[in-house]
Structures are given as C-alpha cells and as structure tokens.
Amino acid sequence: MEKFTNLTGVAAPMPLVNIDTDMIIPKQFLKTVQRTGLVKNLFDEMRYDDQGNEIPDFVLNQPAYRQAQILVTGENFGCGSSREHAPWALADFGIRAIIAPSYADIFYNNCFKNGMLPIVLPQDQVDVLMEDARKGENARIAIDLESQTVTSADGQVFAFQIDPFTKHCLLNGLDDVGLTLEKVSAIDAFENAAAQARPWI
Amino acid sequence: MPKTLYDKIWDAHVVHEDSDGTCLLYIDRHLVHEVTSPQAFEGLRLAGRTVRAPDKTIAVPDHNVPTTPDRENGIENPESRIQVETLDRNAQEFGVNYYPVHDVRQGIVHIVGPEQGWTLPGMTVVCGDSHTATHGAFGALAHGIGTSEVEHVLATQTLIQKKSKNMKVEITGSLPPGVTAKDITLSVIGATGTAGGTGHVIEYCGQAIEELSMEGRMTVCNMAIEGGARAGLIAPDQKTFDYVKGRPHAPKGAQWDAALAWWTTLKSDEGAHWDKVVTLKAEEIAPVVTWGTSPEDVLPITGHVPDPESFSGGKVGAARRALDYMGLQPGTRLTDIEIDTVFIGSCTNGRIEDLRAAAEILKGRKIAVKRAMVVPGSGLVRAQAEEEGLAQIFIDAGFEWRLAGCSMCLAMNPDQLAPGERCAATSNRNFEGRQGRGGRTHLMSPAMAAAAAITGRLTDIRELAPQPA
Ligand code: SF4
C-alpha cells in the first residue's frame, strides 16, 4: 500500500452534501476485474453529457482542478454502496485526501485501505478550506498526517483526529492482511474455542 | 453490566483487542458476489494466500446476471460475462460453497443466505455489499465491507473493526392496514436522515417489529445502511427459530438444541446502555414513497412534493438538485405523479411474501404503465411463486416474469431505465442514475408498487377501489 505522510496541493471544491458512491462511480463501470483504470468514469454523470463530452462547468473538468489531489466536500460523503471502486476511482484521478464534515462508514474505511486520507473537520473549518479550494491554483492546502493538521492557504492550522492504528498503517504503508496474519495463532485459538462453544457454526 | 444484543454478539467474536480498542473480529459467514470480489481473489493469488475457511464462504453471482430466460445461453455483455466467469473460476479454485447462475438456488446473495440456512442468530456475517444488514433480521451482526476487507476476510476469516455505538429504534403499537415493513424502514430513515445512524448499530424493537414476519424483518434491516448505520439487528424469537429450522445449513438434532439454548439468550438486557434512541408510533406510519434522490426524501403518499426552500443548510441545494433531476414541481400532489415503469424485486422486497402482496393487488387487473417487471429474489422464490399461481397473476396483469438477480435495483445488467423514465420500485436506493442514467426512482412497498402499476400513477393503496369480482 502507498504511504501517506504529507501533501500540499490544489483542492477541488464540491460543496454538496450526501455525495453517494453511485455519483462517484456509477455501477455500469464496476464490471472490471481490476483496481485501476476507473479514472475515466469518476463522477461520470456529472462530468460528461449524454454524448460523452466533458461538461466544462464540472469542477474536475476545469483546468485549475485537473491535477487536484484533495477534495473538499459536504457531509456524509461516500454514502451508498460498499463499492471500493469509489476510492479506487478517486485515487486513480490523483485524489489522496478528502476533507468533509462527515463520511459514510464503509467509504471512510475503504479510503485507508488504499492509502487515502479522509479528514473530518467541523463545518466552519471545512467552509474556510472550501473558500481556499474555490481559488484553485492560488490557494494550496497543506496536510500533515504526523502532526494531524491541515493548513489553509493563509496559514490557519486545523487539527484533525485519526485512530492511532490507522495512522500508523497509513504512515508506513502497511498492509492489513499481513498484519493480521501475524496474529494467526490467536485466530487458531479462537476458532478452536468457538468450535467447542458453538459447534453448529 | 447489562449488555445490548450487539454487545453480546460482538463480545462472542473478539479474537484480539488492541489497547486503543481496535479489535480483530471473527467472521462466521462470508458471502461473496461477482462484482466486489475479483480484485480480492486476485490479491490472494498474488500474495500466494488461500481462503482460510472455504466452508464458511458462500458465493453467488447476482449483481449483473441477466434476468431474461435466454441467460441459459450465456451472458451477452462481455464485461459481465468475464465477472461471472471469474467468480466461477475463483469459487472452484478456492473451494468455496457456490451457487452458479444455472442452479435453482441462485439468487440475490442476501436472499440466498437466509433461504439456505447459512444465516443464523448470533453470527457475524459480512459481504462486499452494503445491504448485508439484511441478515440482522435473524439477530446476526451483519454488515457490508469493501473489497480490501473481502480480501482480508478471505485470508484471515477476521475483520479489523472498532466497536460502533448502540442505537435503539423502537416502533410501538401495531401497523395500520396497508402499511408494511417497507413503510417502517423508510419512515425511520425519513425521521433520522441518511446519516442518522452513522457510527451506530441499530437494534429495531417494539411491538410492530415483533409482529412482523421474518421476511418483513429482513426488509426493515435491509435498509439500516440507508440510514447510515453499520448494521441493523432484531432480537431472535420463536418466529426466527421456526424460520431457520429445517433449512439445508441450519443445525440439526443435538446441535439444534445447543444452538437454541444460546440463541434464546440473544436479547438486550434490561437497563443496557443506548447511545441514541428513536421511537416511532406504528399508528402514525402511513404508506410512504420517496420524492427525491436520497432515501431520506420520504413522505406519506398523501403528501405533496416539498419546496426546497423549506429545508435548511446543505439540504436546500440537494433538494433543488433532486427535484430538477426528478422532474418534479414543488406542491404537486404525490398521487398526481405519473409512472412509466414498475419494478418489483431486490433484496429489500424480492421474497415470496412480497410477491404475494403485489399479486393480491394485481389479481384480475391490468397494468396501465409502459412496462412492469417482477424479478424474484432467488430461483426458489420464483419456483414457489409459480407453484402458488402468483406468476400467472403477474403475467396476466402484463408484468414480465423474470429470473432471479439484482436486476433493475442497480441496473448493472440490461434491465435499466431510459433517461427521464419514472419508476415505482420496491428496491432500496433512489440515487441519481441508480436504475439507469437519468432514470427517476420512487421507492415504496410491493403493494404500493402494484397499485401504481394498475393506475399509472403513485397511488395510496388504502384508496384503491376493491378488486373486480
Ligand atoms: S438487490 Fe440491489 S441492493 Fe440488493 S444486493 Fe442486489 S444490487 Fe444490492
């Protein structure tokens, strides 16, 4: 897994609440057996018209945001289906961090498995960063995972919370499966005990 | 200390707990389908790993299989075909339980699990699909996971989890006539919002929940995720045990007795702590429909399309966008909204009781919409509906009678809405484009969908004229 330490970059503003995973990547693009190549259909219905041409107004189609690495957005981002294709498509575009007041649980977890950092900040702080994001190239946002801070373009520093284990994995690019397999004897022991207690399973 | 049902199931499955509360949770059942698993199996293969517990892993293709009878001849869409063939191959290579497309037991993964007795009270159940909460109807802790987690469970039979909070949703009293489990679950989301349950596991309780059949309870739990909750649970009772008994993978003999002894302890203790409590009165729940593009956009069928300005905060913009997408004007009576298509099916409402409820309305009548389809939740549901004569009622009314799968619930197969087409659907999501690009979805119960099929507009089931003799 790719490490996440720090990042300074352009943020794309998407001031909508409840952006769901069908909006992020519509299901007709889930028919792949790979993790990559999803970028072309990211936000497909907002990004392209019925003829498949780019809609110039859509934020990620604007020149200032084509290289955006951060997304600033509204509450309950990533609600809907469990599809990990949503973070894969965002990552494929180059998004490494998201800033929002809240996320749907499954999406939030899925981000970390892909080296992406979803940051939760209170609405008023998200509003400040949303203003930065609207300025495109002219207002870069800095994120530092070690110190758990986001710094706005004019130097305001906002602290965010992250679970220590998740942070450790992200900083070091650790793969969950490998970590868990180190505990295989605990799993064996649990399985044996469970087979006694609940043999019908 | 008194515990909730969630606490009890959680505690029985903790393999390891870190000092910060991160747990390794043992998974009793892992359900797998073709869309969210290929990358997970590929990950195993690349790392030279195996499936730790193939006997606890159950795979079935459902999301993008065609539901027309010609699917016997193979899947036409090359990408869907590759996904299904990939699952065929992975299931065989890793030796997991498998119900291929042509097996009569094939169906939507959340219908197959309970039907085959894989889902039992007190279990932990996961699936790379957000509607896994369905299995919570049995008092199983069941939730959706992403593909990386699918890989994690395949390799280790565990999941890294932090405990959620406890939320109680109580529905007091009895449901009035014409009001169903679907109306309960939509009304709860309407009351709490799509993020109302975020970070929580919901336990549904109260007289109205106890009075529901197992199938109704599955409908309620199915949509817990639409309220943002990690999972939805209902304490198992005699109805649960009766439903489970005798199913192919349910325990038998002495094992049944042992299981039952544990299952009867699976209820929240008196005085257990709840982080959040929501109470609704069943008497006040009406048949509901959605008007917008979020499951929280719910109103009683007697209502009117709302004015976006009547909301506050970010919801104003979202409601404006929703009405624009849905092609609706504020103030329009919901019962004046005309429907083009009706879809009855999905893991929310694709079980035999759902088909019975719809058929009861349709008997002796004809549809007044362009197109209507019924997609049974599994091959066994389909067979039973044919045996009971329901299939013929649907066909006589003008419905298409399909094979089992997810179908127009998410429109990954050819069953899709055209842009601007308006659908009365029994599924669980009315997101933009969910049922096809530009398609407009109104969620409701099977009886309400059947009523809409007959009148060609959203209809209050309680006002439908009696059936022709
Ligand atoms: S029926 Fe719909 S909600 Fe249920 S599993 Fe299939 S796609 Fe998901």
XYZ file of C-alpha atoms and ligand atoms in Angstrom:
678
model
C 0.000 0.000 0.000
C 1.149 3.519 -0.776
C 2.310 5.533 2.253
C 0.666 8.775 3.222
C 2.816 11.259 5.112
C 2.132 14.767 3.962
C 0.686 16.551 0.993
C 0.449 20.115 -0.265
C -1.786 20.610 -3.222
C -4.717 22.008 -5.062
C -8.087 21.107 -3.635
C -11.240 20.737 -5.695
C -14.402 22.203 -4.121
C -17.550 20.044 -4.226
C -19.945 21.759 -1.839
C -22.698 19.136 -1.997
C -23.985 17.009 0.856
C -24.654 13.258 0.581
C -22.448 12.634 -2.448
C -23.054 8.924 -2.869
C -20.912 6.225 -4.397
C -23.207 5.970 -7.421
C -22.309 9.582 -8.174
C -18.612 8.915 -7.603
C -18.597 5.896 -9.901
C -21.853 4.713 -11.471
C -22.389 0.986 -11.341
C -22.076 0.380 -15.061
C -18.362 0.923 -14.583
C -17.967 -1.690 -11.882
C -17.718 -4.512 -14.357
C -13.981 -4.635 -14.140
C -11.860 -7.274 -12.512
C -9.051 -4.777 -11.832
C -8.459 -1.947 -9.413
C -7.104 0.593 -11.877
C -8.412 2.333 -14.970
C -11.513 3.681 -13.239
C -10.497 7.335 -13.523
C -12.214 7.880 -16.833
C -15.620 7.266 -15.265
C -15.091 9.104 -11.984
C -18.193 11.281 -11.366
C -19.297 10.140 -14.816
C -22.791 11.588 -14.841
C -21.672 14.972 -13.534
C -18.577 15.072 -15.686
C -19.913 14.132 -19.140
C -23.040 14.983 -21.113
C -25.198 12.377 -22.867
C -22.870 12.422 -25.872
C -19.887 11.675 -23.677
C -18.430 15.189 -23.946
C -16.965 16.850 -20.897
C -19.255 19.313 -19.126
C -16.983 22.358 -18.771
C -18.668 23.604 -15.598
C -17.935 20.452 -13.632
C -15.141 21.155 -11.200
C -12.754 18.376 -12.189
C -13.064 19.385 -15.847
C -11.773 22.874 -15.126
C -8.084 23.408 -15.907
C -7.302 24.536 -12.359
C -8.510 21.259 -10.886
C -7.299 18.621 -13.300
C -4.331 17.994 -11.041
C -6.286 18.288 -7.781
C -5.056 15.949 -5.051
C -7.553 16.982 -2.416
C -11.338 17.101 -2.443
C -13.247 19.430 -0.111
C -16.865 18.429 0.206
C -20.091 18.281 2.216
C -21.323 15.994 4.933
C -21.985 12.270 4.581
C -19.597 11.902 1.650
C -19.444 8.419 0.126
C -22.817 7.177 1.311
C -24.490 4.361 -0.517
C -22.906 1.188 -1.768
C -19.847 -0.529 -0.331
C -18.029 -0.406 -3.668
C -14.328 0.155 -3.174
C -14.352 1.288 -6.788
C -15.253 4.720 -5.385
C -11.925 5.294 -3.608
C -10.114 3.445 -6.420
C -11.537 5.871 -8.981
C -10.688 8.889 -6.822
C -7.173 7.558 -6.282
C -6.846 6.895 -9.992
C -7.640 10.566 -10.635
C -4.911 11.522 -8.176
C -7.001 12.401 -5.132
C -5.051 11.467 -1.994
C -7.069 13.242 0.668
C -10.659 14.327 1.240
C -11.881 16.944 3.677
C -15.501 16.846 4.828
C -17.592 17.235 7.976
C -18.525 13.538 7.867
C -18.378 10.353 5.793
C -20.337 7.175 5.393
C -18.624 4.419 7.420
C -17.763 1.923 4.707
C -16.376 4.556 2.357
C -14.310 6.029 5.188
C -12.738 2.631 5.927
C -12.193 1.851 2.280
C -10.114 5.018 1.818
C -7.471 3.915 4.314
C -7.071 0.562 2.586
C -5.944 2.491 -0.457
C -3.510 4.937 1.074
C -6.038 7.766 1.031
C -6.735 10.072 3.954
C -10.345 11.124 4.638
C -10.193 14.043 7.087
C -13.093 15.052 9.303
C -13.277 18.718 10.288
C -16.124 20.802 11.699
C -18.315 22.540 9.130
C -16.906 26.051 9.807
C -13.361 24.837 9.157
C -14.454 22.950 6.063
C -16.044 26.228 4.926
C -12.686 28.029 5.232
C -10.969 25.324 3.201
C -13.838 25.323 0.692
C -13.056 29.004 0.063
C -9.399 28.109 -0.500
C -10.422 25.350 -2.850
C -12.525 27.781 -4.879
C -9.339 29.776 -5.558
C -7.813 26.810 -7.366
C -4.084 27.018 -8.063
C -3.831 30.174 -5.994
C -4.618 28.608 -2.666
C -2.904 25.353 -1.829
C -3.885 23.346 1.207
C -1.259 21.507 3.249
C -1.946 18.271 5.099
C 0.436 16.682 7.574
C -0.555 13.298 8.907
C 2.179 13.006 11.549
C 1.037 16.181 13.319
C -2.616 15.619 12.280
C -3.048 19.088 10.863
C -4.485 20.806 7.829
C -3.125 24.238 6.995
C -5.202 26.617 4.920
C -3.680 28.813 2.220
C -3.389 31.773 4.602
C -1.817 29.719 7.361
C -4.725 28.796 9.619
C -3.993 25.425 11.186
C -6.781 22.950 11.897
C -6.165 19.764 13.882
C -7.971 16.565 12.959
C -8.484 13.229 14.723
C -7.450 9.862 13.405
C -7.369 6.485 15.006
C -3.728 5.736 16.052
C -3.562 2.291 14.441
C -4.939 3.578 11.158
C -2.467 6.435 11.260
C 0.413 4.054 11.874
C -0.607 1.870 8.915
C -1.040 4.847 6.628
C 2.272 6.466 7.597
C 4.107 3.218 6.982
C 2.079 1.891 4.073
C 1.307 -1.329 5.989
C -0.983 -3.972 4.513
C -3.751 -5.122 6.854
C -3.758 -8.743 5.763
C -0.056 -9.123 6.504
C -0.504 -7.525 9.924
C -3.408 -9.763 10.824
C -1.648 -12.914 9.699
C 0.952 -12.161 12.373
C -1.850 -12.954 14.824
C -2.669 -16.281 13.240
C -2.175 -18.221 16.469
C -4.806 -16.070 18.180
C -7.177 -16.789 15.291
C -6.445 -20.523 15.576
C -7.126 -20.440 19.297
C -10.364 -18.528 18.828
C -11.513 -20.932 16.143
C -10.840 -23.955 18.353
C -12.647 -22.459 21.318
C -15.586 -21.403 19.125
C -15.816 -24.889 17.657
C -16.391 -26.156 21.217
C -18.796 -23.430 22.272
C -20.791 -23.137 19.053
C -20.176 -26.340 17.143
C -23.111 -25.735 14.775
C -21.225 -22.952 13.031
C -23.099 -4.951 33.351
C -26.266 -5.179 31.270
C -25.474 -5.637 27.587
C -27.220 -4.928 24.334
C -27.692 -7.660 21.754
C -24.950 -6.022 19.719
C -22.586 -6.077 22.726
C -23.246 -9.785 23.202
C -22.574 -10.788 19.622
C -19.532 -8.539 19.471
C -18.049 -9.942 22.680
C -18.515 -13.506 21.454
C -16.414 -12.780 18.364
C -13.416 -10.753 19.559
C -10.215 -12.590 18.660
C -7.874 -9.870 19.836
C -8.200 -6.369 21.179
C -5.547 -3.657 20.926
C -5.069 -1.095 23.657
C -6.777 1.560 21.525
C -9.888 -0.584 21.183
C -9.213 -1.821 17.655
C -10.424 -5.402 17.516
C -9.904 -8.394 15.366
C -13.393 -9.795 14.954
C -14.056 -13.382 13.889
C -16.394 -13.773 10.913
C -18.777 -16.749 10.869
C -20.161 -16.295 7.369
C -18.666 -14.551 4.391
C -20.950 -14.015 1.418
C -19.349 -13.220 -1.905
C -20.663 -11.980 -5.254
C -19.148 -11.296 -8.640
C -18.750 -7.514 -8.569
C -16.768 -6.784 -5.416
C -14.701 -9.975 -5.221
C -12.468 -10.341 -8.315
C -9.795 -7.957 -7.034
C -9.870 -9.652 -3.632
C -9.275 -13.149 -5.011
C -6.614 -11.702 -7.280
C -4.949 -10.155 -4.233
C -4.848 -13.573 -2.543
C -3.369 -15.176 -5.598
C -0.686 -12.515 -5.949
C 0.305 -12.926 -2.311
C 0.239 -16.729 -2.514
C -2.526 -16.936 0.117
C -5.523 -19.238 0.401
C -9.075 -18.875 1.679
C -8.837 -19.663 5.383
C -12.352 -21.052 5.817
C -13.880 -22.040 2.462
C -16.683 -23.885 4.302
C -17.805 -20.551 5.809
C -17.623 -18.749 2.495
C -20.626 -18.705 0.165
C -20.514 -17.281 -3.335
C -23.282 -16.493 -5.799
C -23.430 -14.303 -8.902
C -26.338 -11.858 -8.697
C -25.495 -8.232 -9.414
C -25.059 -8.252 -13.140
C -26.553 -11.533 -14.319
C -29.264 -11.099 -16.952
C -32.757 -11.995 -15.746
C -34.217 -12.929 -19.124
C -34.715 -16.631 -19.910
C -32.077 -16.509 -22.644
C -29.376 -16.282 -19.999
C -29.209 -20.052 -20.223
C -27.334 -19.447 -23.459
C -24.645 -17.404 -21.769
C -24.211 -13.759 -20.876
C -24.020 -11.440 -23.832
C -22.323 -8.431 -22.261
C -18.623 -9.319 -22.345
C -17.681 -7.478 -19.151
C -20.482 -9.056 -17.120
C -19.637 -12.422 -18.565
C -15.997 -12.032 -17.517
C -17.023 -11.102 -13.976
C -19.324 -14.109 -13.650
C -16.773 -16.459 -15.207
C -14.151 -15.033 -12.868
C -16.366 -15.901 -9.909
C -16.976 -19.395 -11.331
C -13.247 -19.882 -11.528
C -12.434 -18.367 -8.148
C -15.134 -20.383 -6.392
C -13.751 -23.568 -7.855
C -10.082 -22.765 -7.333
C -10.533 -21.731 -3.705
C -13.170 -24.356 -2.943
C -15.919 -22.171 -1.513
C -19.657 -23.011 -1.449
C -21.111 -21.910 -4.748
C -24.494 -21.418 -6.429
C -23.792 -20.803 -10.122
C -26.185 -18.980 -12.460
C -27.976 -22.129 -13.647
C -28.557 -23.510 -10.112
C -32.169 -23.159 -8.942
C -30.839 -21.912 -5.596
C -29.073 -18.976 -7.266
C -30.403 -15.557 -6.377
C -29.600 -12.316 -4.627
C -26.919 -13.067 -2.078
C -28.960 -11.630 0.820
C -31.922 -13.800 -0.094
C -29.901 -16.957 -0.666
C -28.074 -16.754 2.698
C -31.201 -16.914 4.884
C -33.029 -19.240 2.491
C -30.279 -21.855 2.682
C -29.886 -21.517 6.443
C -26.397 -20.040 6.208
C -27.554 -17.064 8.238
C -28.165 -17.949 11.881
C -28.767 -15.936 15.056
C -25.724 -14.659 16.894
C -23.418 -14.914 13.914
C -21.146 -12.355 12.381
C -21.913 -12.096 8.675
C -20.124 -9.924 6.138
C -20.367 -9.407 2.399
C -18.877 -6.967 -0.055
C -22.254 -5.355 -0.370
C -23.836 -2.657 1.728
C -27.183 -4.419 2.137
C -25.652 -7.187 4.190
C -27.550 -5.617 7.086
C -30.494 -7.716 5.834
C -29.207 -10.695 7.825
C -29.567 -8.674 11.011
C -33.225 -9.749 10.968
C -32.009 -13.035 12.489
C -30.134 -11.348 15.287
C -26.882 -11.731 13.363
C -24.334 -8.929 13.289
C -24.150 -8.345 9.564
C -22.594 -5.552 7.597
C -21.148 -4.556 4.276
C -17.411 -4.344 3.620
C -15.170 -3.091 0.823
C -13.098 -5.244 -1.484
C -9.880 -4.879 0.557
C -11.828 -6.168 3.528
C -13.234 -9.006 1.411
C -9.643 -9.995 0.771
C -8.862 -9.654 4.461
C -11.747 -11.913 5.453
C -10.926 -14.463 2.763
C -7.338 -14.657 4.008
C -7.896 -14.471 7.762
C -11.625 -15.071 8.481
C -11.434 -11.923 10.588
C -12.040 -8.242 10.177
C -10.297 -5.312 11.833
C -13.056 -3.350 13.499
C -13.776 -0.776 16.106
C -16.949 -1.141 18.019
C -19.853 1.033 16.947
C -22.312 2.733 19.251
C -25.672 1.293 20.233
C -28.833 2.813 18.822
C -32.334 1.670 19.600
C -35.157 2.206 17.164
C -38.432 1.301 18.752
C -41.687 1.049 16.832
C -44.504 0.945 19.342
C -48.021 -0.311 18.665
C -49.380 -2.114 15.603
C -49.187 -1.121 11.959
C -52.445 0.096 10.406
C -53.828 -1.809 7.385
C -51.948 -1.184 4.140
C -48.756 -0.236 5.984
C -45.794 -2.595 5.707
C -42.230 -3.266 6.818
C -41.010 -1.131 3.919
C -43.005 1.815 5.216
C -41.442 1.338 8.652
C -37.912 1.304 7.370
C -38.406 4.263 5.009
C -40.155 6.232 7.738
C -37.275 5.628 10.139
C -34.822 6.980 7.551
C -37.147 9.892 6.889
C -37.100 10.673 10.592
C -33.372 10.223 11.230
C -31.823 11.111 7.863
C -29.365 9.090 5.788
C -26.619 9.841 8.298
C -28.787 9.426 11.422
C -27.332 6.022 12.178
C -23.717 6.724 11.200
C -21.303 5.094 13.630
C -24.101 3.048 15.196
C -25.540 -0.420 15.081
C -29.308 -0.191 15.234
C -31.478 -2.618 17.131
C -35.081 -2.448 15.955
C -37.599 -3.405 18.576
C -41.120 -2.786 19.776
C -44.460 -4.396 19.175
C -44.674 -3.558 15.453
C -41.287 -5.209 14.835
C -42.244 -8.282 16.868
C -45.424 -8.575 14.840
C -43.544 -8.594 11.535
C -42.809 -11.855 9.765
C -39.149 -12.811 9.250
C -39.398 -11.549 5.698
C -40.720 -8.200 6.885
C -37.910 -8.001 9.413
C -35.406 -8.582 6.637
C -36.939 -5.670 4.741
C -36.502 -3.442 7.785
C -32.885 -4.426 8.471
C -32.017 -4.311 4.775
C -32.290 -0.546 4.774
C -30.374 0.119 8.015
C -27.463 1.137 5.824
C -29.660 3.702 4.087
C -29.979 5.320 7.489
C -26.182 5.322 7.736
C -25.975 2.548 10.331
C -23.252 -0.070 10.237
C -25.818 -2.789 10.797
C -29.398 -3.364 11.868
C -30.427 -6.068 14.316
C -33.602 -7.664 15.579
C -33.525 -9.994 18.565
C -34.328 -13.572 17.532
C -37.588 -15.051 18.808
C -39.790 -18.044 18.116
C -40.557 -16.747 14.604
C -36.836 -16.664 13.895
C -36.272 -20.184 15.162
C -39.258 -21.526 13.197
C -37.970 -19.869 10.048
C -34.470 -21.286 10.458
C -35.412 -24.819 11.459
C -35.006 -27.415 8.753
C -33.144 -25.187 6.295
C -30.317 -27.003 4.494
C -27.482 -25.481 6.548
C -29.300 -24.987 9.846
C -28.092 -27.114 12.767
C -29.899 -30.384 13.391
C -30.522 -32.738 16.310
C -28.412 -32.151 19.419
C -26.679 -29.254 17.699
C -30.045 -27.594 17.169
C -30.792 -27.846 20.878
C -27.408 -26.423 21.805
C -27.810 -23.609 19.331
C -31.295 -22.808 20.553
C -30.076 -22.639 24.145
C -27.651 -19.879 23.155
C -29.969 -18.126 20.743
C -32.636 -17.606 23.381
C -30.126 -15.534 25.394
C -29.605 -13.180 22.477
C -31.551 -10.129 23.524
C -30.662 -6.778 25.017
C -30.637 -6.821 28.791
C -32.901 -4.654 30.863
C -31.016 -1.431 31.663
C -28.479 -1.781 28.828
C -26.948 1.496 27.682
C -28.131 3.099 24.425
C -26.189 5.951 22.838
C -29.193 7.013 20.835
C -32.887 6.161 20.970
C -35.534 6.855 18.361
C -39.174 5.955 18.889
C -41.892 5.929 16.265
C -45.539 5.068 16.745
C -46.726 2.430 14.306
C -50.189 4.012 14.229
C -48.651 7.177 12.787
C -46.822 5.443 9.958
C -48.547 5.767 6.592
C -47.742 4.119 3.277
C -44.806 6.211 2.078
C -42.979 6.964 -1.155
C -39.776 8.835 -1.888
C -39.909 12.030 -3.920
C -36.184 12.799 -4.274
C -32.847 11.161 -4.821
C -31.995 10.147 -1.288
C -33.834 7.502 0.748
C -34.423 10.157 3.418
C -36.609 12.053 0.939
C -39.667 10.239 2.202
C -43.249 11.405 2.524
C -46.607 9.805 3.235
C -48.402 9.144 -0.047
C -50.979 11.752 0.984
C -48.289 14.469 0.836
C -47.066 16.981 -1.727
C -43.663 17.474 -3.368
C -41.824 19.768 -0.926
C -40.389 23.192 -1.613
C -36.566 23.040 -1.447
C -36.595 26.366 0.416
C -38.425 24.649 3.270
C -35.209 22.798 4.140
C -32.127 24.219 5.801
C -28.360 24.152 5.268
C -26.867 21.979 2.521
C -30.186 20.224 2.079
C -31.686 23.215 0.228
C -29.271 22.772 -2.672
C -29.581 18.994 -2.549
C -33.390 19.200 -2.673
C -33.285 21.657 -5.575
C -30.999 19.364 -7.465
C -33.186 16.371 -6.582
C -36.382 17.995 -7.866
C -34.630 19.066 -11.027
C -33.375 15.529 -11.558
C -36.747 14.015 -10.716
C -38.577 16.475 -12.974
C -40.980 17.497 -10.208
C -42.566 20.789 -9.174
C -42.963 21.777 -5.524
C -46.558 21.480 -4.359
C -47.529 18.676 -6.745
C -49.692 16.045 -5.079
C -47.710 12.823 -4.884
C -50.712 10.893 -6.164
C -50.661 13.039 -9.328
C -47.205 11.802 -10.314
C -47.402 9.530 -13.349
C -45.294 6.396 -13.592
C -43.802 4.723 -16.688
C -42.294 1.600 -15.202
C -42.755 -0.661 -12.214
C -40.013 -2.810 -10.724
C -40.809 -5.409 -8.080
C -37.799 -7.239 -6.699
C -34.423 -6.707 -4.937
C -33.056 -7.916 -1.613
C -35.406 -5.461 0.084
C -38.628 -6.814 -1.408
C -37.961 -9.831 -3.616
C -39.166 -12.577 -1.281
C -42.301 -14.709 -1.556
C -44.402 -12.572 0.796
C -43.533 -9.501 -1.266
C -44.697 -11.232 -4.417
C -47.872 -12.383 -2.667
C -48.629 -8.839 -1.507
C -48.195 -7.465 -5.019
C -50.125 -10.297 -6.661
C -53.033 -9.765 -4.294
C -53.437 -6.240 -5.667
C -52.882 -7.270 -9.270
C -55.259 -10.200 -9.408
C -57.769 -9.722 -12.211
C -56.340 -6.361 -13.209
C -54.181 -4.934 -15.980
C -51.235 -2.611 -15.773
C -51.540 0.973 -17.024
C -47.810 1.597 -17.302
C -45.421 1.151 -20.231
C -43.557 -1.665 -18.598
C -43.617 -3.658 -15.403
C -41.355 -6.431 -14.237
C -41.109 -8.833 -11.339
C -37.711 -10.229 -10.529
C -37.909 -12.891 -7.814
C -35.076 -12.746 -5.292
C -33.994 -16.334 -5.903
C -34.720 -19.286 -8.149
C -36.517 -20.932 -5.230
C -38.745 -17.899 -4.662
C -39.520 -17.969 -8.352
C -40.399 -21.661 -8.277
C -42.633 -21.211 -5.261
C -44.410 -18.245 -6.839
C -45.089 -20.349 -9.917
C -46.436 -23.144 -7.772
C -48.735 -20.769 -5.891
C -50.076 -19.324 -9.132
C -48.607 -15.872 -8.457
C -46.532 -15.919 -11.616
C -49.664 -16.300 -13.711
C -51.317 -13.364 -11.957
C -48.333 -11.172 -12.767
C -48.214 -12.336 -16.361
C -51.962 -11.869 -16.850
C -51.684 -8.353 -15.472
C -48.993 -7.555 -18.026
C -45.842 -7.956 -15.946
C -42.661 -9.543 -17.232
C -41.788 -12.611 -15.168
C -38.026 -12.751 -14.789
C -35.259 -14.973 -13.458
C -33.542 -14.178 -10.159
C -30.958 -11.452 -9.716
C -30.449 -7.855 -8.659
C -31.709 -6.595 -11.977
C -33.141 -3.090 -12.038
C -32.284 -2.477 -8.407
C -28.927 -1.276 -9.651
C -29.222 -1.736 -13.395
C -25.858 -3.345 -13.963
C -27.474 -5.843 -16.275
C -29.632 -4.860 -19.278
C -32.644 -4.039 -17.036
C -32.375 -0.254 -16.972
C -34.492 2.863 -17.077
C -34.164 5.215 -20.023
C -33.296 8.855 -19.271
C -36.345 10.607 -17.815
C -38.264 7.368 -17.316
C -40.095 7.290 -13.997
C -40.211 4.086 -11.969
C -42.138 2.834 -8.966
C -39.600 0.498 -7.371
C -39.536 -1.813 -4.378
C -35.753 -1.597 -4.124
C -33.785 0.478 -1.655
C -31.988 3.266 -3.476
C -33.311 6.215 -5.420
C -29.917 7.775 -6.119
C -29.348 9.630 -9.362
C -28.748 7.118 -12.128
C -29.212 4.144 -9.813
C -31.715 2.429 -12.112
C -30.179 3.737 -15.312
C -28.719 7.064 -16.373
C -31.318 9.801 -15.960
C -33.873 7.316 -14.594
C -36.214 8.558 -11.859
C -36.964 6.246 -8.961
C -39.721 6.348 -6.354
C -39.233 3.803 -3.584
C -42.222 2.091 -1.977
C -43.642 -1.217 -0.772
C -44.603 -4.064 -3.138
C -48.332 -3.432 -2.660
C -47.867 0.259 -3.414
C -45.797 -0.558 -6.498
C -48.506 -2.934 -7.701
C -51.131 -0.228 -7.128
C -49.044 2.237 -9.155
C -48.822 -0.329 -11.945
C -52.611 -0.503 -12.162
C -53.364 3.208 -12.056
C -50.279 4.504 -13.848
C -49.508 6.966 -11.074
C -48.388 6.940 -7.461
C -51.343 5.588 -5.547
C -52.480 5.325 -1.983
C -53.019 1.627 -1.526
C -55.731 2.370 1.038
C -57.801 4.172 -1.586
C -57.548 1.655 -4.368
C -61.034 0.530 -5.424
C -61.846 -3.065 -4.478
C -60.805 -5.754 -6.911
C -63.107 -6.598 -9.807
C -65.018 -9.783 -8.977
S -30.757 -6.346 -4.914
Fe -29.929 -4.322 -5.070
S -29.373 -3.716 -3.037
Fe -29.712 -5.903 -3.020
S -27.694 -6.806 -3.279
Fe -28.608 -6.590 -5.294
S -27.940 -4.610 -6.010
Fe -27.562 -4.651 -3.833
